Short mmCIF file of C-alpha atoms in Angstrom, two decimals:
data_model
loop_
_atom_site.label_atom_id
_atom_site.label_comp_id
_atom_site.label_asym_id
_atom_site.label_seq_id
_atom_site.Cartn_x
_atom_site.Cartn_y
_atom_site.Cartn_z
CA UNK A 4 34.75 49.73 8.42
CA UNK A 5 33.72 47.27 11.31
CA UNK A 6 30.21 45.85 11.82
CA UNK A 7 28.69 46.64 15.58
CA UNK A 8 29.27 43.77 17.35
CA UNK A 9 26.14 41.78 18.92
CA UNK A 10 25.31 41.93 22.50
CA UNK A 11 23.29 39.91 24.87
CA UNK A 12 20.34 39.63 22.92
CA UNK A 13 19.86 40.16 19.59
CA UNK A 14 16.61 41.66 18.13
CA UNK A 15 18.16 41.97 14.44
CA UNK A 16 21.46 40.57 12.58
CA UNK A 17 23.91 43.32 11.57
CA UNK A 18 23.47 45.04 8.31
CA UNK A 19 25.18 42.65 5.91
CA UNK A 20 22.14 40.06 6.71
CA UNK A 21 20.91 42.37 3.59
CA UNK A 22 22.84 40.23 1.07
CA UNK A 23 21.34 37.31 2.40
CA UNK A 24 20.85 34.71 -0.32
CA UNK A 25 17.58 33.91 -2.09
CA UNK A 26 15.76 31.33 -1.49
CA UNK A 27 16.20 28.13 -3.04
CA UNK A 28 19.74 26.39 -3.94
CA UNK A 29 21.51 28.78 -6.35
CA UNK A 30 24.91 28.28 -6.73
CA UNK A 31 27.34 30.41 -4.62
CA UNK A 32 29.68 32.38 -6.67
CA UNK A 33 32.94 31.09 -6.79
CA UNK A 34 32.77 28.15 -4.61
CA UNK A 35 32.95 24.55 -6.22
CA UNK A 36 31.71 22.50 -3.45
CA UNK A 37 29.45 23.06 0.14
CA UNK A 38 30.10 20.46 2.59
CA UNK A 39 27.71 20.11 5.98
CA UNK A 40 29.92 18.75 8.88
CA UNK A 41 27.03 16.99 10.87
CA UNK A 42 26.44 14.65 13.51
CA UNK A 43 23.00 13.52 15.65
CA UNK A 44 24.42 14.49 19.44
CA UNK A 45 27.29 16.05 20.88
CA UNK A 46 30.25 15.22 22.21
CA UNK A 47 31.41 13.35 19.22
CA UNK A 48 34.11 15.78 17.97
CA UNK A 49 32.47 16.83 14.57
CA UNK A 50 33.56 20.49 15.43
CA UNK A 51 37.61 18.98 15.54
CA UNK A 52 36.58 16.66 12.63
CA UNK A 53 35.38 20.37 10.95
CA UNK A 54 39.22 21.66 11.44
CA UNK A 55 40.71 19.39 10.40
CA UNK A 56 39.49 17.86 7.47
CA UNK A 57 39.40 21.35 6.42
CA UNK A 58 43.45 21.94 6.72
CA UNK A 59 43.51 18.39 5.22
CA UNK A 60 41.47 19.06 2.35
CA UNK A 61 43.82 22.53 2.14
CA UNK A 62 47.04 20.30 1.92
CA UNK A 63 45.83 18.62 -0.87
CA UNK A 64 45.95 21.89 -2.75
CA UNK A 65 41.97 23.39 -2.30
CA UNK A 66 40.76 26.33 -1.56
CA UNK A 67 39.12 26.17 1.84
CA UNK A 68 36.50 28.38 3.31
CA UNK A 69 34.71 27.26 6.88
CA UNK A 70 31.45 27.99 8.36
CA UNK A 71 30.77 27.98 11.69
CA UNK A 72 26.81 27.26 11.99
CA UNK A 73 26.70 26.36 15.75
CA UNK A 74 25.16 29.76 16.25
CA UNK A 75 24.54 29.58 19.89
CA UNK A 76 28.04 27.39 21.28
CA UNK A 77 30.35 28.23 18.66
CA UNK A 78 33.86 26.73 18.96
CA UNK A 79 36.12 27.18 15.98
CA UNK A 80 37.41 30.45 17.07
CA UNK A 81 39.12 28.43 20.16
CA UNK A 82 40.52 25.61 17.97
CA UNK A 83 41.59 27.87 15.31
CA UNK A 84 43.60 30.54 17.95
CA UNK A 85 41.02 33.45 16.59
CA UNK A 86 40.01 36.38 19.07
CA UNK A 87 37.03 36.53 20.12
CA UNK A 88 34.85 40.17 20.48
CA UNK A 89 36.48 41.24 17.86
CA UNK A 90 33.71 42.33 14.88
CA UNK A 91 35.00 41.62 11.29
CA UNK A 92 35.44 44.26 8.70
CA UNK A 93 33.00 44.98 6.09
CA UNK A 94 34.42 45.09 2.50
CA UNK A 95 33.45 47.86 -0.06
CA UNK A 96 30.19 45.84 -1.47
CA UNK A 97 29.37 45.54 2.40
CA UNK A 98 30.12 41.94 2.58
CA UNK A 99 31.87 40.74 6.00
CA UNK A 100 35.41 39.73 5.31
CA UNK A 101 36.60 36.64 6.76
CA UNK A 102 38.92 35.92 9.51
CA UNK A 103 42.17 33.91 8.06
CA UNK A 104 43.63 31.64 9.56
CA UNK A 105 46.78 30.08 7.57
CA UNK A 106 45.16 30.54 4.48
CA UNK A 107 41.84 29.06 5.80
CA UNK A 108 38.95 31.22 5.83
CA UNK A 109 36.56 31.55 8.35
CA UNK A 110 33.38 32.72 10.06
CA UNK A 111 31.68 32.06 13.23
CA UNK A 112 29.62 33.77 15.83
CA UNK A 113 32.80 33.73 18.54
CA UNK A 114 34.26 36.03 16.52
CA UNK A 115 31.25 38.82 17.83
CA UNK A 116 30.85 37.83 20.94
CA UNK A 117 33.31 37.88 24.14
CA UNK A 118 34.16 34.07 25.62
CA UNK A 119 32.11 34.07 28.13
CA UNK A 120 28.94 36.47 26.44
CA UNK A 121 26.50 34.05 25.63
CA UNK A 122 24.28 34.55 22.01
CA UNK A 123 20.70 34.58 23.20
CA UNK A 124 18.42 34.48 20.14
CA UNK A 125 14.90 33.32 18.71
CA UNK A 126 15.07 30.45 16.37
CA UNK A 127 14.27 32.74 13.15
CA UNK A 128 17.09 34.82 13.81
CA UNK A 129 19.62 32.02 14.28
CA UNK A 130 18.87 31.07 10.79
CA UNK A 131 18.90 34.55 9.42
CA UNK A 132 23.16 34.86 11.15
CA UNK A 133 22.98 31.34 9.00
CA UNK A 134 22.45 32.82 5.61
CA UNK A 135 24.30 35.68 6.18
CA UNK A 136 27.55 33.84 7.53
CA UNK A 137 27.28 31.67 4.11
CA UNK A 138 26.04 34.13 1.29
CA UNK A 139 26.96 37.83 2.67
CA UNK A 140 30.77 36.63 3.55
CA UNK A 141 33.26 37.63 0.93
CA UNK A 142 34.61 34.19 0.28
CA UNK A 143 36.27 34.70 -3.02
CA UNK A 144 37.45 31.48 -4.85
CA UNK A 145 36.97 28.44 -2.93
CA UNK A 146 37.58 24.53 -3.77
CA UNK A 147 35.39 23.23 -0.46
CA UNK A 148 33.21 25.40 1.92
CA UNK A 149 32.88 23.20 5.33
CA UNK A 150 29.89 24.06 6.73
CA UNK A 151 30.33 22.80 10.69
CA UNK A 152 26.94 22.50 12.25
CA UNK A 153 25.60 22.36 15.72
CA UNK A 154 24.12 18.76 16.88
CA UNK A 155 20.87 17.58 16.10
CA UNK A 156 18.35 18.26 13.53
CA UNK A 157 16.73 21.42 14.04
CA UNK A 158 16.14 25.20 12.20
CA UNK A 159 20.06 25.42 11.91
CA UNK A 160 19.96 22.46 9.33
CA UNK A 161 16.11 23.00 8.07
CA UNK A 162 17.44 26.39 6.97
CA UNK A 163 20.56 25.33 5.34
CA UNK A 164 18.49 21.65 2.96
CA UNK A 165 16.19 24.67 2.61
CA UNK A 166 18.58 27.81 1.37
CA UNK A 167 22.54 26.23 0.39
CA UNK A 168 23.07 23.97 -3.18
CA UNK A 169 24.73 21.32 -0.31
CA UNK A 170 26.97 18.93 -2.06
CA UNK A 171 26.09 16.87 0.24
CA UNK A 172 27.01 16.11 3.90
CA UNK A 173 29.51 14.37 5.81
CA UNK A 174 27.97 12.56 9.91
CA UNK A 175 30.95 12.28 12.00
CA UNK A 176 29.96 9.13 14.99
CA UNK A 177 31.83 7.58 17.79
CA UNK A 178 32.21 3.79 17.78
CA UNK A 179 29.49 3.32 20.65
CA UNK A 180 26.36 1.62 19.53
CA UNK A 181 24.93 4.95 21.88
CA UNK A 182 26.39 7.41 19.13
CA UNK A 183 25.58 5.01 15.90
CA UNK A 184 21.82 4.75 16.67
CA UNK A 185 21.50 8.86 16.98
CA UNK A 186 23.91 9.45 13.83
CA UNK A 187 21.31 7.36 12.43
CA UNK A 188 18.77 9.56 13.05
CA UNK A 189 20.64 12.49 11.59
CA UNK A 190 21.61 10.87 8.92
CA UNK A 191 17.73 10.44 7.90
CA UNK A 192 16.98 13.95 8.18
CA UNK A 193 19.52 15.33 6.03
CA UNK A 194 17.53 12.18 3.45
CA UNK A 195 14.18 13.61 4.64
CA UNK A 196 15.57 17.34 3.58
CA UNK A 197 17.30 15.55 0.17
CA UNK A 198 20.61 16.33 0.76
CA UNK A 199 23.11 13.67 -0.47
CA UNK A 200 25.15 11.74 2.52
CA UNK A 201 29.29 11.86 1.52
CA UNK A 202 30.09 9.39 3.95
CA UNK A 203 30.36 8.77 7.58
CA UNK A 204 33.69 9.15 9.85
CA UNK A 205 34.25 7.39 12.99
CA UNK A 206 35.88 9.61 15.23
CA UNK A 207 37.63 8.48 18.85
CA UNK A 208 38.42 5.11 17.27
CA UNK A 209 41.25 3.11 18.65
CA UNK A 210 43.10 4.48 21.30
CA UNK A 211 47.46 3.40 21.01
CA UNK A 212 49.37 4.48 23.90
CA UNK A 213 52.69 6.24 22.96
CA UNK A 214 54.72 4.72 25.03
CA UNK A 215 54.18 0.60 24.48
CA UNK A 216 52.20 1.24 21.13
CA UNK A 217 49.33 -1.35 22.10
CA UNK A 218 45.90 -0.22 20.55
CA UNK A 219 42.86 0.15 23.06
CA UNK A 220 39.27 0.43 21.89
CA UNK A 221 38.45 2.78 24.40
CA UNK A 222 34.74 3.57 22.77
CA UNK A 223 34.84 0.24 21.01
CA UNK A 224 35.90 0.14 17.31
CA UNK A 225 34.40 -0.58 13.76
CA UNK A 226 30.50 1.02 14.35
CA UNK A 227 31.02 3.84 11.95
CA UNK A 228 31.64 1.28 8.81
CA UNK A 229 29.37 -0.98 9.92
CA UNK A 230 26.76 1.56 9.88
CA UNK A 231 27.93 2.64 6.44
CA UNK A 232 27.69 -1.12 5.64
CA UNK A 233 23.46 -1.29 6.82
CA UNK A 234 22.80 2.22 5.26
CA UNK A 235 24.65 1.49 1.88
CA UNK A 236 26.45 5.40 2.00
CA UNK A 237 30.13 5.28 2.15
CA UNK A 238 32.45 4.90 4.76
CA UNK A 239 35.23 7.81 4.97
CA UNK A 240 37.80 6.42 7.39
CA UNK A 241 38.61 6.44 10.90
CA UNK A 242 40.25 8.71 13.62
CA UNK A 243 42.04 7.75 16.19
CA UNK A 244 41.62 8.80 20.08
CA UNK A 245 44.69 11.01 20.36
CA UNK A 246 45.40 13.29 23.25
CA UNK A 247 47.30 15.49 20.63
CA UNK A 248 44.54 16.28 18.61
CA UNK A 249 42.72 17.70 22.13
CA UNK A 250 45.84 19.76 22.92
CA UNK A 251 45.87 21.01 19.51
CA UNK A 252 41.86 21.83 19.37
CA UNK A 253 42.54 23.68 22.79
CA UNK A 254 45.39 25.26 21.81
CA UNK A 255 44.51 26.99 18.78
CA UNK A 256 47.56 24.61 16.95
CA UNK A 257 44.99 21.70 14.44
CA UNK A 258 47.10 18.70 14.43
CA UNK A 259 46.78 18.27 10.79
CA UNK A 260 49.07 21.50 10.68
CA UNK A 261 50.87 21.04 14.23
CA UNK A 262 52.06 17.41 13.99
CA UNK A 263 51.72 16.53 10.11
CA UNK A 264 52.97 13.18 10.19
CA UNK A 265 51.44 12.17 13.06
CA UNK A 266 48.94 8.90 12.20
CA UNK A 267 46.08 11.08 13.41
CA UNK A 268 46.90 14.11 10.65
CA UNK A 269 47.73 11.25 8.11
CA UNK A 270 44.08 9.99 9.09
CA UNK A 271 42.33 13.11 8.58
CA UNK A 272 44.39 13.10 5.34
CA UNK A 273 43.21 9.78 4.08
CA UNK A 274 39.95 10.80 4.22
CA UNK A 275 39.90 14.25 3.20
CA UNK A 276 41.47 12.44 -0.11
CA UNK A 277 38.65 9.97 -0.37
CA UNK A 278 35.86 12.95 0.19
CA UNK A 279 37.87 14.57 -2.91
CA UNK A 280 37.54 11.48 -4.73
CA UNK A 281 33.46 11.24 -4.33
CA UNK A 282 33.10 14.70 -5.01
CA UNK A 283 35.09 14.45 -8.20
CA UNK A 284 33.22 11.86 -8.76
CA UNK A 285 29.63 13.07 -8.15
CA UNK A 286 27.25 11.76 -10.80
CA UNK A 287 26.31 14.55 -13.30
CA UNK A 288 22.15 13.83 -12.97
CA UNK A 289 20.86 14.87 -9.76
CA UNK A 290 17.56 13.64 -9.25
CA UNK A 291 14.87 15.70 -7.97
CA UNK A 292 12.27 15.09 -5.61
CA UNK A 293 9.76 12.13 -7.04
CA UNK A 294 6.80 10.12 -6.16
CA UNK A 295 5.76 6.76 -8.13
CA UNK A 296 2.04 5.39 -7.26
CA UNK A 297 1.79 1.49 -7.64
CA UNK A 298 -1.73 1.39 -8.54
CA UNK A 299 -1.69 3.93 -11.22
CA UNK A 300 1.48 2.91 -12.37
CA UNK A 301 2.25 6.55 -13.18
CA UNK A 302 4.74 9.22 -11.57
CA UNK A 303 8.24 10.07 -11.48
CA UNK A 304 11.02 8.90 -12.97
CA UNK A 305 8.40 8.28 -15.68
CA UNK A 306 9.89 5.31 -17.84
CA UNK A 307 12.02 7.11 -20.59
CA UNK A 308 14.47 4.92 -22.93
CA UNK A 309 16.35 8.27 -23.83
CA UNK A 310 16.86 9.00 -20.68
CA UNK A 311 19.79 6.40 -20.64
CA UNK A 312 23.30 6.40 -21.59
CA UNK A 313 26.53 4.37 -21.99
CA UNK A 314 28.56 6.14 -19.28
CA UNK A 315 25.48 6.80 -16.86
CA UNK A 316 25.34 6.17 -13.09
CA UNK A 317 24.61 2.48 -11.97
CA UNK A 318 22.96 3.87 -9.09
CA UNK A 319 20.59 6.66 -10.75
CA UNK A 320 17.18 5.48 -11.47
CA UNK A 321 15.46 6.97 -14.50
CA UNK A 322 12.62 4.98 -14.90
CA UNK A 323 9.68 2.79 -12.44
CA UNK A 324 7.30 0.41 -14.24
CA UNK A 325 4.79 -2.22 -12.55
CA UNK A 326 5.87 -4.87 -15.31
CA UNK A 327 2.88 -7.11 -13.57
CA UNK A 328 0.84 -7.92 -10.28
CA UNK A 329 3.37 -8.88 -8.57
CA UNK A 330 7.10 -7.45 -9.86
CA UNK A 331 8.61 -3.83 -9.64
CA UNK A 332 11.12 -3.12 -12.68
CA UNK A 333 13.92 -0.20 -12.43
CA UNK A 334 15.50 0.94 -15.39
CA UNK A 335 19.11 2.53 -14.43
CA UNK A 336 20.64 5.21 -16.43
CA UNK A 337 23.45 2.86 -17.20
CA UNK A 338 21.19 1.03 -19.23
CA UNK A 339 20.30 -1.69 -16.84
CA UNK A 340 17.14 -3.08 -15.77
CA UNK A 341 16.33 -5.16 -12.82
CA UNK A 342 13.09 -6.41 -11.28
CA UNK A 343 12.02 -7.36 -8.25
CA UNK A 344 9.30 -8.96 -6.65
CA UNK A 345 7.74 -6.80 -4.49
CA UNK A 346 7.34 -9.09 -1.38
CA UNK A 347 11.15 -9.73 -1.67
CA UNK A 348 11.60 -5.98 -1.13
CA UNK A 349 9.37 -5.97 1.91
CA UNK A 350 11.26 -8.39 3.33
CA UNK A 351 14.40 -7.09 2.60
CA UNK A 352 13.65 -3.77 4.41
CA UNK A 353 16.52 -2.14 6.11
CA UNK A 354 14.43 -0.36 8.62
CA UNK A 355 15.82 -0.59 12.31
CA UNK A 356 11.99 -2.85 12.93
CA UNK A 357 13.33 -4.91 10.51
CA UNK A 358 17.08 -5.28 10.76
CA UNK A 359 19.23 -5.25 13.86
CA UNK A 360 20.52 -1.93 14.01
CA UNK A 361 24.51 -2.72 15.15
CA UNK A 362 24.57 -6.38 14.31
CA UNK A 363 22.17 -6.65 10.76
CA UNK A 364 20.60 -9.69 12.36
CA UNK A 365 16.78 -9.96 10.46
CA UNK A 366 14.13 -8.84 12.50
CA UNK A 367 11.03 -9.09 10.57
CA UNK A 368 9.65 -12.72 10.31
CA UNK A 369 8.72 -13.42 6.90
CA UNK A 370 5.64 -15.36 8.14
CA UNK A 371 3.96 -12.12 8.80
CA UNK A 372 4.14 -10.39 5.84
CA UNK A 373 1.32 -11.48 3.36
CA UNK A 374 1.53 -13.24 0.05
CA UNK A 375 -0.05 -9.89 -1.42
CA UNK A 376 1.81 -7.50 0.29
CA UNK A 377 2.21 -4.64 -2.38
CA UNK A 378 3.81 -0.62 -2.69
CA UNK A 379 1.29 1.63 -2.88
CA UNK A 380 3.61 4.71 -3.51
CA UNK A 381 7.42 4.90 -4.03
CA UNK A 382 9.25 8.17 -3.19
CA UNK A 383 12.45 9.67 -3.43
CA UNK A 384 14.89 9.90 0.18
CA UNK A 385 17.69 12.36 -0.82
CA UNK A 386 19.46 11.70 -3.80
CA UNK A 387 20.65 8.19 -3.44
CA UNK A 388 17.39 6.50 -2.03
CA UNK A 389 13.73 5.49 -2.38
CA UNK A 390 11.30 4.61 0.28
CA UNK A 391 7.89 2.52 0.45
CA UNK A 392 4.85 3.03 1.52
CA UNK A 393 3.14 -0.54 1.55
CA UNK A 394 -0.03 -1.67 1.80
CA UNK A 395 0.82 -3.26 5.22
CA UNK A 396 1.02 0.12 6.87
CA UNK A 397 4.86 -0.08 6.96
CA UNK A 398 6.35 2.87 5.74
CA UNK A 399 10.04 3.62 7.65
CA UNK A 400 12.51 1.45 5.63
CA UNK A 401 14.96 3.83 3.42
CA UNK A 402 16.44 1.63 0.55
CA UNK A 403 19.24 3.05 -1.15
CA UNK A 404 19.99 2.73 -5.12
CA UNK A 405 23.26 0.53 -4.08
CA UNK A 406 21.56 -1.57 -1.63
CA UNK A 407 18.82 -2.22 -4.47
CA UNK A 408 21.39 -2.96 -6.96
CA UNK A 409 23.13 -5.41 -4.13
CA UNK A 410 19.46 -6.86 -3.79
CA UNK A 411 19.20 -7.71 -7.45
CA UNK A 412 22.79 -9.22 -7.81
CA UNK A 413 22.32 -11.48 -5.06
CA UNK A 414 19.43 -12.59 -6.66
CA UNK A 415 20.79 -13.58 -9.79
CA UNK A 416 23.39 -14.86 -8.19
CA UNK A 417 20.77 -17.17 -6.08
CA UNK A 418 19.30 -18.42 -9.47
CA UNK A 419 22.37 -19.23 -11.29
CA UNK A 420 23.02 -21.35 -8.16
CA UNK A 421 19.74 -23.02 -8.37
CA UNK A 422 20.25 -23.85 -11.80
#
């Protein structure tokens, strides 16, 4: 049975937008993990980073299924050699079956529309071909669903925070301080939304010409770590600017499956085995949405003893106290407890007002923040982060559990030295 395919503009989505999925982040049947592929702007490869990764991630034995969510300019068709126009089938239970592509599944909107038809539709109903090409798509058994969205921070990844149990997602960049500042920006929203960031890739990193083998920084080289670096999320690797991978993407032939042992494909490699590491390695408490008030001294993480234990995360909070005036303590679920003075955490704020964005150089001059500089509320920024809102009006720095934990090493490190 094949689903009517869509034409130029599209009042309703076809009728397996019925099994949409509820609300909310339920798990989806059979599928371990849900990775968003995201980036702030275009033109930084994320949809080839998409491919790829997946095929690498497929190599190291997973399951692969991959989503594409740029609705309105889809590409994946193209680099995976689907046809385009051609409606998929519907299975028995009415759920769309996927295209497969070397033992990759896949969905996108190319695969309704003709090359050259363009998908003309209202916000709401991008979002509603969202759900449907995630929870009415007969995936089966998966390891990894790669979710490859469009660029930017709009309904497309609202929708998704708001209606997919995200592991967590992955911000592909380009080494040019131009691309870093606007990943930057995406990378906060998927914070703002609470979805947990996997790690950043560099993409178009250092160019080496196969002829004399001398490297050439082409879009510069090193931003994507050093942004990892000032945001305290992890750094996934880097790929090289290769004019195979572009063949390959244009082609319909992935380089991770066309030219295996190319240092590109063993790139993509390296990192799909590091973003199998952190999921494996995803703490088992995920924290949910919390606000702490200074004044009251009340909220959440309330401050709960129990609530720690010998093999717990050194970078989950379970607990906020005012311990006096002037200091902030965290209790970790490790066990550990650090405090802070609270106008060495204003001044220690990571915000771009405050901190150089490309170079780290300190911004803020500590003359003008006051003696009595205070929080008045602490909230939660994904799952990794907190932010402040002071009593100074400032209110846009995003600290991160490791950067905290950084923060309170270097200051016993400072007072041992004193001593």
């Amino acid at each position: 049975m094949q689903t009517t395919g869509p034409h130029h503009n599209h009042d309703r989505a076809p009728n397996a937008s019925s099994q949409q999925p509820s609300a909310g982040h339920e798990k989806l049947p059979g599928i371990r993990h849900v990775i968003a592929v995201g980036s702030g702007k275009g033109g930084v490869g994320k949809s080839t980073v998409s491919v790829n990764l997946a095929f690498a991630l497929q190599q190291l034995g997973g399951r692969i299924g991959l989503v594409d969510a740029d609705v309105l300019g889809p590409s994946i068709p193209v680099m995976l050699g689907l046809s385009t126009g051609q409606p998929p089938a519907l299975a028995a239970d009415q759920k769309i079956i996927p295209a497969d592509r070397h033992g990759l599944k896949a969905i996108s909107m190319g695969m309704l529309t003709g090359d050259d038809e363009p998908a003309i539709l209202r916000g709401p109903m991008v979002s509603k071909y969202l759900q449907m090409f995630i929870g009415s798509v007969q995936w089966g058994h998966l390891d990894y669903l790669i979710i490859d969205l469009p660029p930017g921070t709009g309904d497309t990844q609202l929708t998704l925070a708001q209606s997919v149990p995200l592991s967590g997602a992955v911000i592909v960049t380009t080494p040019q301080d131009v691309s870093l500042k606007i990943a930057r920006r995406g990378l906060r929203m998927f914070e703002t939304v609470h979805v947990s960031i996997l790690g950043i890739i560099e993409n178009m990193s250092t160019f080496t010409c196969p002829h004399c083998g001398k490297g050439t920084d082409v879009f510069r080289r090193g931003g994507g770590e050093r942004l990892s670096r000032q945001l305290g999320v992890p750094f996934l690797g880097a790929i090289p600017l290769d004019a195979d991978i572009v063949t390959g993407g244009d082609e319909g032939r992935p380089i991770v499956l066309e030219k295996p042992t190319s240092f590109a494909a063993q790139a993509y490699v390296a990192i799909a085995t590091e973003l199998a590491g952190r999921l494996q390695g995803l703490p088992t408490t995920v924290l949910k949405p919390f606000a702490w008030t200074w004044e009251t001294n009340e909220g959440e993480p309330a401050w709960v003893e129990s609530a720690v234990r010998p093999t717990g995360s050194q970078t989950t909070p379970v607990g906020f106290r005012r311990r006096d005036a002037r200091t902030l303590s965290v209790l970790w679920e490790d066990g550990h407890r650090d405090d802070f003075d609270v106008r060495d955490l204003r001044l220690a704020c990571p915000c771009a007002r405050c901190v150089e964005e490309m170079s780290g150089r300190p911004l803020l001059d500590p003359k003008s923040v006051l003696p009595d500089v205070a929080p008045r509320t602490i909230t939660s920024g994904g799952n990794y982060a907190i932010t402040f809102g002071w009593n100074d009006g400032h209110s846009t720095g995003i600290y991160s559990f490791k950067h905290l934990r950084a923060l309170a090493e270097r200051d016993a490190a400072k007072v041992v030295e004193d001593v």
